[in-house]
Amino acid sequence: MSKPLYFDDLKIGDTFQTATHALDVEQIKAFAQQFDPQPFHLDEAAARESMFGGLAASGWHTAAITMRLLVSSGPPLANGIIGAGGEIEWKAPTRPGDVLQVHSEIVALTPSRSRPDRGLVVLRSNTLNQRGEVVQILTAKLMVPRRTS
Amino acid sequence: MSKPLYFDDLKIGDTFQTATHALDVEQIKAFAQQFDPQPFHLDEAAARESMFGGLAASGWHTAAITMRLLVSSGPPLANGIIGAGGEIEWKAPTRPGDVLQVHSEIVALTPSRSRPDRGLVVLRSNTLNQRGEVVQILTAKLMVPRRTS
């Protein structure tokens, strides 16, 4: 485990890189059956006829894998990765066989005015596939505790 | 099944309401184990000591359930619910025993300039619990086909 990072330890421009996650057909269909049961996430033939042109993971599946990678091997934020929200953009489909990795950068740091024990960290996370293509950009607002002296 | 809705069928201010989904401890822990293994999503005692003050679902779990409700019983968009991205805000924790429902409203409609066969629909979806509290606001950009005559 890396040493936990507090708000005061972070600088704009700090970058982090996670481990990788290999996606397969079974994972894509299992997630879709539970949370996004649309033909292009469930059935190869239907997916070929869709605007995806082939089986693609639900965007929410890509987001969930991104979170898994951030929690397991992303920035070791004190108290964990706790988001108030953010923006998400799906740039390209995620496919069976893709190997995903998350590259993150701190883009803003704002001490909380109402809560002196924490700050707001904006973390931009690009989720890349094995060809280095960005499949998702997540710009998340995270609550991170301050060091108390 | 309702009749599929094309871009041209939609108006700003149109509203939609989904069925409900009942959340329990097992679902919360199963999702967290796979995608967001942090103590406040996995363990009651650890969660009580956290800023959540008790077991809470991963925000991505709330998002995934919201998608499930939209796909199964939300606006019957032609070609399905296909998002390019959007903004997400978690307003309150989602708890074991919560019964979630999604109330959606069309807030913007923009015909595509480059692709005359489709338009961009901005759908704001509030996910509410059984007390009517908004736990999540998702403002999603959806691609919806136009009627071809």
PDB file of C-alpha atoms in Angstrom:
ATOM      1  CA  MET A   1       0.000   0.000   0.000  1.00  0.00           C
ATOM      2  CA  SER A   2       1.230   3.496  -0.812  1.00  0.00           C
ATOM      3  CA  LYS A   3       1.037   6.146   1.884  1.00  0.00           C
ATOM      4  CA  PRO A   4      -2.433   7.732   1.974  1.00  0.00           C
ATOM      5  CA  LEU A   5      -2.629  11.068   0.204  1.00  0.00           C
ATOM      6  CA  TYR A   6      -4.355  14.015   1.848  1.00  0.00           C
ATOM      7  CA  PHE A   7      -5.658  17.132   0.085  1.00  0.00           C
ATOM      8  CA  ASP A   8      -2.515  18.997   1.161  1.00  0.00           C
ATOM      9  CA  ASP A   9      -0.274  16.389  -0.496  1.00  0.00           C
ATOM     10  CA  LEU A  10      -1.769  16.901  -3.964  1.00  0.00           C
ATOM     11  CA  LYS A  11      -0.689  19.263  -6.713  1.00  0.00           C
ATOM     12  CA  ILE A  12      -2.357  20.230  -9.974  1.00  0.00           C
ATOM     13  CA  GLY A  13      -0.722  18.167 -12.691  1.00  0.00           C
ATOM     14  CA  ASP A  14      -0.015  15.136 -10.487  1.00  0.00           C
ATOM     15  CA  THR A  15      -0.627  11.981 -12.511  1.00  0.00           C
ATOM     16  CA  PHE A  16      -1.524   8.410 -11.610  1.00  0.00           C
ATOM     17  CA  GLN A  17      -1.729   5.218 -13.624  1.00  0.00           C
ATOM     18  CA  THR A  18      -3.676   2.102 -12.626  1.00  0.00           C
ATOM     19  CA  ALA A  19      -3.211  -1.599 -13.258  1.00  0.00           C
ATOM     20  CA  THR A  20      -5.107  -3.096 -16.224  1.00  0.00           C
ATOM     21  CA  HIS A  21      -8.389  -4.965 -16.565  1.00  0.00           C
ATOM     22  CA  ALA A  22      -9.087  -7.444 -19.369  1.00  0.00           C
ATOM     23  CA  LEU A  23     -12.668  -7.425 -20.595  1.00  0.00           C
ATOM     24  CA  ASP A  24     -14.371 -10.409 -22.214  1.00  0.00           C
ATOM     25  CA  VAL A  25     -17.733 -11.310 -23.733  1.00  0.00           C
ATOM     26  CA  GLU A  26     -18.980 -12.976 -20.557  1.00  0.00           C
ATOM     27  CA  GLN A  27     -18.364  -9.892 -18.400  1.00  0.00           C
ATOM     28  CA  ILE A  28     -19.997  -7.620 -20.992  1.00  0.00           C
ATOM     29  CA  LYS A  29     -23.140  -9.742 -21.223  1.00  0.00           C
ATOM     30  CA  ALA A  30     -23.376 -10.321 -17.448  1.00  0.00           C
ATOM     31  CA  PHE A  31     -23.249  -6.588 -16.698  1.00  0.00           C
ATOM     32  CA  ALA A  32     -25.688  -5.805 -19.510  1.00  0.00           C
ATOM     33  CA  GLN A  33     -28.177  -8.443 -18.403  1.00  0.00           C
ATOM     34  CA  GLN A  34     -28.294  -6.888 -14.969  1.00  0.00           C
ATOM     35  CA  PHE A  35     -28.048  -3.175 -15.718  1.00  0.00           C
ATOM     36  CA  ASP A  36     -28.290  -2.337 -19.427  1.00  0.00           C
ATOM     37  CA  PRO A  37     -30.187  -5.069 -21.285  1.00  0.00           C
ATOM     38  CA  GLN A  38     -30.063  -3.631 -24.802  1.00  0.00           C
ATOM     39  CA  PRO A  39     -29.404  -5.856 -27.851  1.00  0.00           C
ATOM     40  CA  PHE A  40     -26.048  -4.259 -28.778  1.00  0.00           C
ATOM     41  CA  HIS A  41     -24.684  -5.175 -25.319  1.00  0.00           C
ATOM     42  CA  LEU A  42     -26.155  -8.707 -25.259  1.00  0.00           C
ATOM     43  CA  ASP A  43     -26.168 -10.274 -28.701  1.00  0.00           C
ATOM     44  CA  GLU A  44     -23.401 -10.342 -31.313  1.00  0.00           C
ATOM     45  CA  ALA A  45     -25.733 -10.522 -34.339  1.00  0.00           C
ATOM     46  CA  ALA A  46     -27.983  -7.697 -33.138  1.00  0.00           C
ATOM     47  CA  ALA A  47     -24.904  -5.644 -32.260  1.00  0.00           C
ATOM     48  CA  ARG A  48     -23.516  -5.964 -35.796  1.00  0.00           C
ATOM     49  CA  GLU A  49     -26.732  -4.404 -37.117  1.00  0.00           C
ATOM     50  CA  SER A  50     -26.619  -1.566 -34.581  1.00  0.00           C
ATOM     51  CA  MET A  51     -24.717   1.725 -34.695  1.00  0.00           C
ATOM     52  CA  PHE A  52     -21.992   0.017 -32.625  1.00  0.00           C
ATOM     53  CA  GLY A  53     -21.243  -2.389 -35.497  1.00  0.00           C
ATOM     54  CA  GLY A  54     -20.464  -5.197 -33.045  1.00  0.00           C
ATOM     55  CA  LEU A  55     -20.806  -6.170 -29.402  1.00  0.00           C
ATOM     56  CA  ALA A  56     -19.934  -3.276 -27.095  1.00  0.00           C
ATOM     57  CA  ALA A  57     -19.893  -2.953 -23.318  1.00  0.00           C
ATOM     58  CA  SER A  58     -22.401  -0.689 -21.617  1.00  0.00           C
ATOM     59  CA  GLY A  59     -20.868   2.703 -20.938  1.00  0.00           C
ATOM     60  CA  TRP A  60     -21.830   2.163 -17.290  1.00  0.00           C
ATOM     61  CA  HIS A  61     -19.780  -1.028 -17.331  1.00  0.00           C
ATOM     62  CA  THR A  62     -16.757   0.924 -18.567  1.00  0.00           C
ATOM     63  CA  ALA A  63     -17.418   3.454 -15.807  1.00  0.00           C
ATOM     64  CA  ALA A  64     -17.669   0.716 -13.168  1.00  0.00           C
ATOM     65  CA  ILE A  65     -14.410  -0.911 -14.335  1.00  0.00           C
ATOM     66  CA  THR A  66     -12.772   2.526 -14.256  1.00  0.00           C
ATOM     67  CA  MET A  67     -13.877   2.904 -10.639  1.00  0.00           C
ATOM     68  CA  ARG A  68     -12.574  -0.565  -9.800  1.00  0.00           C
ATOM     69  CA  LEU A  69      -9.177   0.297 -11.266  1.00  0.00           C
ATOM     70  CA  LEU A  70      -9.063   3.657  -9.463  1.00  0.00           C
ATOM     71  CA  VAL A  71     -10.011   2.092  -6.110  1.00  0.00           C
ATOM     72  CA  SER A  72      -7.578  -0.812  -6.461  1.00  0.00           C
ATOM     73  CA  SER A  73      -4.557   0.865  -7.990  1.00  0.00           C
ATOM     74  CA  GLY A  74      -5.261   4.570  -8.518  1.00  0.00           C
ATOM     75  CA  PRO A  75      -4.379   7.504  -6.260  1.00  0.00           C
ATOM     76  CA  PRO A  76      -4.297   6.224  -2.647  1.00  0.00           C
ATOM     77  CA  LEU A  77      -6.497   9.022  -1.314  1.00  0.00           C
ATOM     78  CA  ALA A  78      -6.990   9.169   2.438  1.00  0.00           C
ATOM     79  CA  ASN A  79     -10.518   7.927   3.300  1.00  0.00           C
ATOM     80  CA  GLY A  80     -10.894   6.461  -0.199  1.00  0.00           C
ATOM     81  CA  ILE A  81     -12.300   7.663  -3.495  1.00  0.00           C
ATOM     82  CA  ILE A  82     -15.510   9.472  -2.632  1.00  0.00           C
ATOM     83  CA  GLY A  83     -17.167  11.336  -5.475  1.00  0.00           C
ATOM     84  CA  ALA A  84     -19.816  14.030  -5.366  1.00  0.00           C
ATOM     85  CA  GLY A  85     -20.323  13.673  -9.110  1.00  0.00           C
ATOM     86  CA  GLY A  86     -18.694  14.661 -12.344  1.00  0.00           C
ATOM     87  CA  GLU A  87     -18.786  14.545 -16.090  1.00  0.00           C
ATOM     88  CA  ILE A  88     -18.486  11.429 -18.183  1.00  0.00           C
ATOM     89  CA  GLU A  89     -17.855  11.113 -21.904  1.00  0.00           C
ATOM     90  CA  TRP A  90     -17.772   7.895 -23.893  1.00  0.00           C
ATOM     91  CA  LYS A  91     -15.418   8.436 -26.818  1.00  0.00           C
ATOM     92  CA  ALA A  92     -15.293   4.967 -28.377  1.00  0.00           C
ATOM     93  CA  PRO A  93     -16.944   1.591 -27.757  1.00  0.00           C
ATOM     94  CA  THR A  94     -15.357  -0.861 -25.330  1.00  0.00           C
ATOM     95  CA  ARG A  95     -15.133  -4.323 -26.928  1.00  0.00           C
ATOM     96  CA  PRO A  96     -14.601  -7.930 -25.880  1.00  0.00           C
ATOM     97  CA  GLY A  97     -10.850  -8.508 -25.602  1.00  0.00           C
ATOM     98  CA  ASP A  98     -10.099  -4.924 -24.655  1.00  0.00           C
ATOM     99  CA  VAL A  99      -7.583  -4.386 -21.882  1.00  0.00           C
ATOM    100  CA  LEU A 100      -8.419  -1.215 -19.994  1.00  0.00           C
ATOM    101  CA  GLN A 101      -6.160   1.048 -17.968  1.00  0.00           C
ATOM    102  CA  VAL A 102      -6.838   4.406 -16.326  1.00  0.00           C
ATOM    103  CA  HIS A 103      -4.546   7.426 -16.582  1.00  0.00           C
ATOM    104  CA  SER A 104      -5.545  10.184 -14.177  1.00  0.00           C
ATOM    105  CA  GLU A 105      -4.476  13.756 -13.588  1.00  0.00           C
ATOM    106  CA  ILE A 106      -5.379  16.271 -10.930  1.00  0.00           C
ATOM    107  CA  VAL A 107      -6.860  19.294 -12.701  1.00  0.00           C
ATOM    108  CA  ALA A 108      -8.243  21.384  -9.827  1.00  0.00           C
ATOM    109  CA  LEU A 109      -7.890  21.685  -6.050  1.00  0.00           C
ATOM    110  CA  THR A 110     -10.353  23.741  -4.018  1.00  0.00           C
ATOM    111  CA  PRO A 111     -10.307  23.863  -0.217  1.00  0.00           C
ATOM    112  CA  SER A 112     -13.832  23.654   1.166  1.00  0.00           C
ATOM    113  CA  ARG A 113     -15.077  26.931   2.620  1.00  0.00           C
ATOM    114  CA  SER A 114     -17.770  25.344   4.750  1.00  0.00           C
ATOM    115  CA  ARG A 115     -15.764  22.295   5.862  1.00  0.00           C
ATOM    116  CA  PRO A 116     -12.165  23.182   6.792  1.00  0.00           C
ATOM    117  CA  ASP A 117     -11.350  19.475   7.243  1.00  0.00           C
ATOM    118  CA  ARG A 118     -11.619  18.680   3.525  1.00  0.00           C
ATOM    119  CA  GLY A 119     -11.112  19.883  -0.008  1.00  0.00           C
ATOM    120  CA  LEU A 120     -12.570  19.268  -3.447  1.00  0.00           C
ATOM    121  CA  VAL A 121     -10.243  17.554  -5.911  1.00  0.00           C
ATOM    122  CA  VAL A 122     -11.093  17.395  -9.597  1.00  0.00           C
ATOM    123  CA  LEU A 123      -9.526  14.265 -11.071  1.00  0.00           C
ATOM    124  CA  ARG A 124      -9.664  13.709 -14.824  1.00  0.00           C
ATOM    125  CA  SER A 125      -9.391  10.016 -15.652  1.00  0.00           C
ATOM    126  CA  ASN A 126      -8.878   8.762 -19.175  1.00  0.00           C
ATOM    127  CA  THR A 127      -9.734   5.108 -19.646  1.00  0.00           C
ATOM    128  CA  LEU A 128      -7.593   3.681 -22.452  1.00  0.00           C
ATOM    129  CA  ASN A 129      -7.704   0.413 -24.321  1.00  0.00           C
ATOM    130  CA  GLN A 130      -4.713  -1.728 -25.321  1.00  0.00           C
ATOM    131  CA  ARG A 131      -4.176   0.417 -28.450  1.00  0.00           C
ATOM    132  CA  GLY A 132      -3.932   3.571 -26.357  1.00  0.00           C
ATOM    133  CA  GLU A 133      -7.317   4.823 -27.572  1.00  0.00           C
ATOM    134  CA  VAL A 134      -9.307   6.802 -25.008  1.00  0.00           C
ATOM    135  CA  VAL A 135     -12.667   5.075 -24.594  1.00  0.00           C
ATOM    136  CA  GLN A 136     -13.922   7.200 -21.705  1.00  0.00           C
ATOM    137  CA  ILE A 137     -13.104  10.485 -19.997  1.00  0.00           C
ATOM    138  CA  LEU A 138     -14.352  10.904 -16.449  1.00  0.00           C
ATOM    139  CA  THR A 139     -13.873  14.261 -14.754  1.00  0.00           C
ATOM    140  CA  ALA A 140     -14.820  13.546 -11.159  1.00  0.00           C
ATOM    141  CA  LYS A 141     -15.255  15.796  -8.147  1.00  0.00           C
ATOM    142  CA  LEU A 142     -13.750  14.024  -5.163  1.00  0.00           C
ATOM    143  CA  MET A 143     -13.891  14.898  -1.483  1.00  0.00           C
ATOM    144  CA  VAL A 144     -10.483  14.485   0.111  1.00  0.00           C
ATOM    145  CA  PRO A 145      -9.638  15.125   3.792  1.00  0.00           C
ATOM    146  CA  ARG A 146      -7.047  17.716   4.812  1.00  0.00           C
ATOM    147  CA  ARG A 147      -4.120  16.900   7.024  1.00  0.00           C
ATOM    148  CA  THR A 148      -4.906  17.930  10.535  1.00  0.00           C
ATOM    149  CA  SER A 149      -1.899  19.156  12.439  1.00  0.00           C
TER     150      SER A 149
ATOM    151  CA  MET B   1     -44.281  -2.041 -25.436  1.00  0.00           C
ATOM    152  CA  SER B   2     -44.986   1.593 -26.136  1.00  0.00           C
ATOM    153  CA  LYS B   3     -44.480   2.895 -29.655  1.00  0.00           C
ATOM    154  CA  PRO B   4     -40.831   3.802 -30.279  1.00  0.00           C
ATOM    155  CA  LEU B   5     -40.110   7.511 -29.985  1.00  0.00           C
ATOM    156  CA  TYR B   6     -38.022   9.268 -32.627  1.00  0.00           C
ATOM    157  CA  PHE B   7     -36.232  12.598 -32.216  1.00  0.00           C
ATOM    158  CA  ASP B   8     -39.100  14.302 -34.043  1.00  0.00           C
ATOM    159  CA  ASP B   9     -41.636  12.929 -31.552  1.00  0.00           C
ATOM    160  CA  LEU B  10     -39.976  14.569 -28.540  1.00  0.00           C
ATOM    161  CA  LYS B  11     -40.622  17.988 -27.011  1.00  0.00           C
ATOM    162  CA  ILE B  12     -38.738  19.927 -24.372  1.00  0.00           C
ATOM    163  CA  GLY B  13     -40.566  19.381 -21.094  1.00  0.00           C
ATOM    164  CA  ASP B  14     -41.775  15.864 -21.915  1.00  0.00           C
ATOM    165  CA  THR B  15     -41.583  13.733 -18.783  1.00  0.00           C
ATOM    166  CA  PHE B  16     -41.226  10.012 -18.136  1.00  0.00           C
ATOM    167  CA  GLN B  17     -41.424   7.901 -14.998  1.00  0.00           C
ATOM    168  CA  THR B  18     -39.961   4.417 -14.599  1.00  0.00           C
ATOM    169  CA  ALA B  19     -40.934   1.390 -12.554  1.00  0.00           C
ATOM    170  CA  THR B  20     -39.193   0.948  -9.189  1.00  0.00           C
ATOM    171  CA  HIS B  21     -36.201  -1.067  -8.021  1.00  0.00           C
ATOM    172  CA  ALA B  22     -35.776  -2.286  -4.442  1.00  0.00           C
ATOM    173  CA  LEU B  23     -32.193  -2.291  -3.216  1.00  0.00           C
ATOM    174  CA  ASP B  24     -30.890  -4.579  -0.479  1.00  0.00           C
ATOM    175  CA  VAL B  25     -27.650  -5.270   1.382  1.00  0.00           C
ATOM    176  CA  GLU B  26     -26.744  -8.225  -0.825  1.00  0.00           C
ATOM    177  CA  GLN B  27     -26.975  -6.203  -4.051  1.00  0.00           C
ATOM    178  CA  ILE B  28     -24.970  -3.343  -2.542  1.00  0.00           C
ATOM    179  CA  LYS B  29     -22.157  -5.631  -1.392  1.00  0.00           C
ATOM    180  CA  ALA B  30     -22.109  -7.701  -4.593  1.00  0.00           C
ATOM    181  CA  PHE B  31     -21.720  -4.614  -6.790  1.00  0.00           C
ATOM    182  CA  ALA B  32     -19.115  -3.116  -4.469  1.00  0.00           C
ATOM    183  CA  GLN B  33     -17.061  -6.313  -4.346  1.00  0.00           C
ATOM    184  CA  GLN B  34     -16.851  -6.300  -8.122  1.00  0.00           C
ATOM    185  CA  PHE B  35     -16.524  -2.613  -8.914  1.00  0.00           C
ATOM    186  CA  ASP B  36     -16.052  -0.399  -5.853  1.00  0.00           C
ATOM    187  CA  PRO B  37     -14.491  -2.394  -2.998  1.00  0.00           C
ATOM    188  CA  GLN B  38     -14.319   0.342  -0.368  1.00  0.00           C
ATOM    189  CA  PRO B  39     -15.204  -0.355   3.284  1.00  0.00           C
ATOM    190  CA  PHE B  40     -18.271   1.946   3.399  1.00  0.00           C
ATOM    191  CA  HIS B  41     -19.854  -0.092   0.563  1.00  0.00           C
ATOM    192  CA  LEU B  42     -18.900  -3.511   1.970  1.00  0.00           C
ATOM    193  CA  ASP B  43     -19.017  -3.539   5.740  1.00  0.00           C
ATOM    194  CA  GLU B  44     -21.674  -2.146   8.095  1.00  0.00           C
ATOM    195  CA  ALA B  45     -19.310  -1.430  10.997  1.00  0.00           C
ATOM    196  CA  ALA B  46     -16.717   0.314   8.817  1.00  0.00           C
ATOM    197  CA  ALA B  47     -19.490   2.270   7.102  1.00  0.00           C
ATOM    198  CA  ARG B  48     -20.803   3.593  10.423  1.00  0.00           C
ATOM    199  CA  GLU B  49     -17.361   5.075  11.117  1.00  0.00           C
ATOM    200  CA  SER B  50     -17.128   6.644   7.628  1.00  0.00           C
ATOM    201  CA  MET B  51     -18.552   9.936   6.360  1.00  0.00           C
ATOM    202  CA  PHE B  52     -21.557   7.943   5.070  1.00  0.00           C
ATOM    203  CA  GLY B  53     -22.549   7.042   8.655  1.00  0.00           C
ATOM    204  CA  GLY B  54     -23.790   3.627   7.504  1.00  0.00           C
ATOM    205  CA  LEU B  55     -23.699   1.219   4.592  1.00  0.00           C
ATOM    206  CA  ALA B  56     -24.225   3.037   1.277  1.00  0.00           C
ATOM    207  CA  ALA B  57     -24.326   1.825  -2.311  1.00  0.00           C
ATOM    208  CA  SER B  58     -21.559   2.821  -4.701  1.00  0.00           C
ATOM    209  CA  GLY B  59     -22.622   5.838  -6.737  1.00  0.00           C
ATOM    210  CA  TRP B  60     -21.878   3.741  -9.820  1.00  0.00           C
ATOM    211  CA  HIS B  61     -24.352   1.165  -8.554  1.00  0.00           C
ATOM    212  CA  THR B  62     -27.021   3.858  -8.289  1.00  0.00           C
ATOM    213  CA  ALA B  63     -26.084   4.944 -11.825  1.00  0.00           C
ATOM    214  CA  ALA B  64     -26.311   1.372 -13.133  1.00  0.00           C
ATOM    215  CA  ILE B  65     -29.730   0.832 -11.512  1.00  0.00           C
ATOM    216  CA  THR B  66     -30.869   4.142 -13.004  1.00  0.00           C
ATOM    217  CA  MET B  67     -29.815   2.876 -16.441  1.00  0.00           C
ATOM    218  CA  ARG B  68     -31.627  -0.419 -15.851  1.00  0.00           C
ATOM    219  CA  LEU B  69     -34.827   1.448 -14.957  1.00  0.00           C
ATOM    220  CA  LEU B  70     -34.515   3.780 -17.967  1.00  0.00           C
ATOM    221  CA  VAL B  71     -33.892   0.882 -20.371  1.00  0.00           C
ATOM    222  CA  SER B  72     -36.703  -1.268 -18.968  1.00  0.00           C
ATOM    223  CA  SER B  73     -39.407   1.307 -18.318  1.00  0.00           C
ATOM    224  CA  GLY B  74     -38.174   4.751 -19.304  1.00  0.00           C
ATOM    225  CA  PRO B  75     -38.693   6.636 -22.581  1.00  0.00           C
ATOM    226  CA  PRO B  76     -39.070   4.033 -25.383  1.00  0.00           C
ATOM    227  CA  LEU B  77     -36.534   5.707 -27.663  1.00  0.00           C
ATOM    228  CA  ALA B  78     -36.136   4.254 -31.155  1.00  0.00           C
ATOM    229  CA  ASN B  79     -32.843   2.278 -31.318  1.00  0.00           C
ATOM    230  CA  GLY B  80     -32.572   2.318 -27.525  1.00  0.00           C
ATOM    231  CA  ILE B  81     -30.923   4.531 -24.947  1.00  0.00           C
ATOM    232  CA  ILE B  82     -27.509   5.375 -26.370  1.00  0.00           C
ATOM    233  CA  GLY B  83     -25.516   7.954 -24.459  1.00  0.00           C
ATOM    234  CA  ALA B  84     -22.510   9.978 -25.555  1.00  0.00           C
ATOM    235  CA  GLY B  85     -21.942  11.087 -21.979  1.00  0.00           C
ATOM    236  CA  GLY B  86     -23.319  13.494 -19.469  1.00  0.00           C
ATOM    237  CA  GLU B  87     -23.136  14.893 -15.972  1.00  0.00           C
ATOM    238  CA  ILE B  88     -23.818  12.957 -12.818  1.00  0.00           C
ATOM    239  CA  GLU B  89     -24.370  14.264  -9.313  1.00  0.00           C
ATOM    240  CA  TRP B  90     -24.840  12.169  -6.195  1.00  0.00           C
ATOM    241  CA  LYS B  91     -27.021  14.170  -3.813  1.00  0.00           C
ATOM    242  CA  ALA B  92     -27.577  11.666  -1.007  1.00  0.00           C
ATOM    243  CA  PRO B  93     -26.470   8.130  -0.160  1.00  0.00           C
ATOM    244  CA  THR B  94     -28.459   5.168  -1.439  1.00  0.00           C
ATOM    245  CA  ARG B  95     -29.122   2.731   1.407  1.00  0.00           C
ATOM    246  CA  PRO B  96     -30.185  -0.887   1.884  1.00  0.00           C
ATOM    247  CA  GLY B  97     -33.994  -0.988   1.757  1.00  0.00           C
ATOM    248  CA  ASP B  98     -34.257   1.991  -0.580  1.00  0.00           C
ATOM    249  CA  VAL B  99     -36.759   1.714  -3.416  1.00  0.00           C
ATOM    250  CA  LEU B 100     -35.535   3.704  -6.380  1.00  0.00           C
ATOM    251  CA  GLN B 101     -37.508   5.254  -9.219  1.00  0.00           C
ATOM    252  CA  VAL B 102     -36.398   7.534 -12.042  1.00  0.00           C
ATOM    253  CA  HIS B 103     -38.235  10.694 -13.092  1.00  0.00           C
ATOM    254  CA  SER B 104     -36.922  12.074 -16.383  1.00  0.00           C
ATOM    255  CA  GLU B 105     -37.482  15.228 -18.384  1.00  0.00           C
ATOM    256  CA  ILE B 106     -36.309  16.314 -21.803  1.00  0.00           C
ATOM    257  CA  VAL B 107     -34.353  19.539 -21.357  1.00  0.00           C
ATOM    258  CA  ALA B 108     -32.786  20.073 -24.794  1.00  0.00           C
ATOM    259  CA  LEU B 109     -33.199  18.881 -28.376  1.00  0.00           C
ATOM    260  CA  THR B 110     -30.525  19.554 -31.003  1.00  0.00           C
ATOM    261  CA  PRO B 111     -30.675  18.134 -34.521  1.00  0.00           C
ATOM    262  CA  SER B 112     -27.257  16.898 -35.623  1.00  0.00           C
ATOM    263  CA  ARG B 113     -25.620  19.079 -38.264  1.00  0.00           C
ATOM    264  CA  SER B 114     -23.222  16.398 -39.460  1.00  0.00           C
ATOM    265  CA  ARG B 115     -25.670  13.466 -39.294  1.00  0.00           C
ATOM    266  CA  PRO B 116     -29.133  14.429 -40.605  1.00  0.00           C
ATOM    267  CA  ASP B 117     -30.500  11.014 -39.552  1.00  0.00           C
ATOM    268  CA  ARG B 118     -30.219  11.759 -35.826  1.00  0.00           C
ATOM    269  CA  GLY B 119     -30.458  14.337 -33.084  1.00  0.00           C
ATOM    270  CA  LEU B 120     -28.999  14.954 -29.660  1.00  0.00           C
ATOM    271  CA  VAL B 121     -31.447  14.741 -26.766  1.00  0.00           C
ATOM    272  CA  VAL B 122     -30.539  15.953 -23.303  1.00  0.00           C
ATOM    273  CA  LEU B 123     -32.486  13.946 -20.743  1.00  0.00           C
ATOM    274  CA  ARG B 124     -32.323  14.938 -17.080  1.00  0.00           C
ATOM    275  CA  SER B 125     -33.090  11.976 -14.848  1.00  0.00           C
ATOM    276  CA  ASN B 126     -33.667  12.328 -11.129  1.00  0.00           C
ATOM    277  CA  THR B 127     -33.335   9.085  -9.210  1.00  0.00           C
ATOM    278  CA  LEU B 128     -35.579   9.230  -6.142  1.00  0.00           C
ATOM    279  CA  ASN B 129     -35.876   7.018  -3.091  1.00  0.00           C
ATOM    280  CA  GLN B 130     -39.110   5.922  -1.401  1.00  0.00           C
ATOM    281  CA  ARG B 131     -39.235   9.188   0.567  1.00  0.00           C
ATOM    282  CA  GLY B 132     -39.092  11.234  -2.622  1.00  0.00           C
ATOM    283  CA  GLU B 133     -35.526  12.378  -1.919  1.00  0.00           C
ATOM    284  CA  VAL B 134     -33.357  12.846  -4.991  1.00  0.00           C
ATOM    285  CA  VAL B 135     -30.294  10.635  -4.570  1.00  0.00           C
ATOM    286  CA  GLN B 136     -28.816  11.207  -8.033  1.00  0.00           C
ATOM    287  CA  ILE B 137     -29.223  13.618 -10.942  1.00  0.00           C
ATOM    288  CA  LEU B 138     -28.027  12.376 -14.320  1.00  0.00           C
ATOM    289  CA  THR B 139     -28.069  14.802 -17.229  1.00  0.00           C
ATOM    290  CA  ALA B 140     -27.348  12.590 -20.219  1.00  0.00           C
ATOM    291  CA  LYS B 141     -26.695  13.357 -23.871  1.00  0.00           C
ATOM    292  CA  LEU B 142     -28.523  10.746 -25.929  1.00  0.00           C
ATOM    293  CA  MET B 143     -28.365  10.039 -29.648  1.00  0.00           C
ATOM    294  CA  VAL B 144     -31.851   9.507 -31.035  1.00  0.00           C
ATOM    295  CA  PRO B 145     -32.693   8.725 -34.686  1.00  0.00           C
ATOM    296  CA  ARG B 146     -34.910  11.016 -36.732  1.00  0.00           C
ATOM    297  CA  ARG B 147     -37.987   9.808 -38.525  1.00  0.00           C
ATOM    298  CA  THR B 148     -37.178   9.203 -42.156  1.00  0.00           C
ATOM    299  CA  SER B 149     -40.077   9.927 -44.463  1.00  0.00           C
TER     300      SER B 149
END
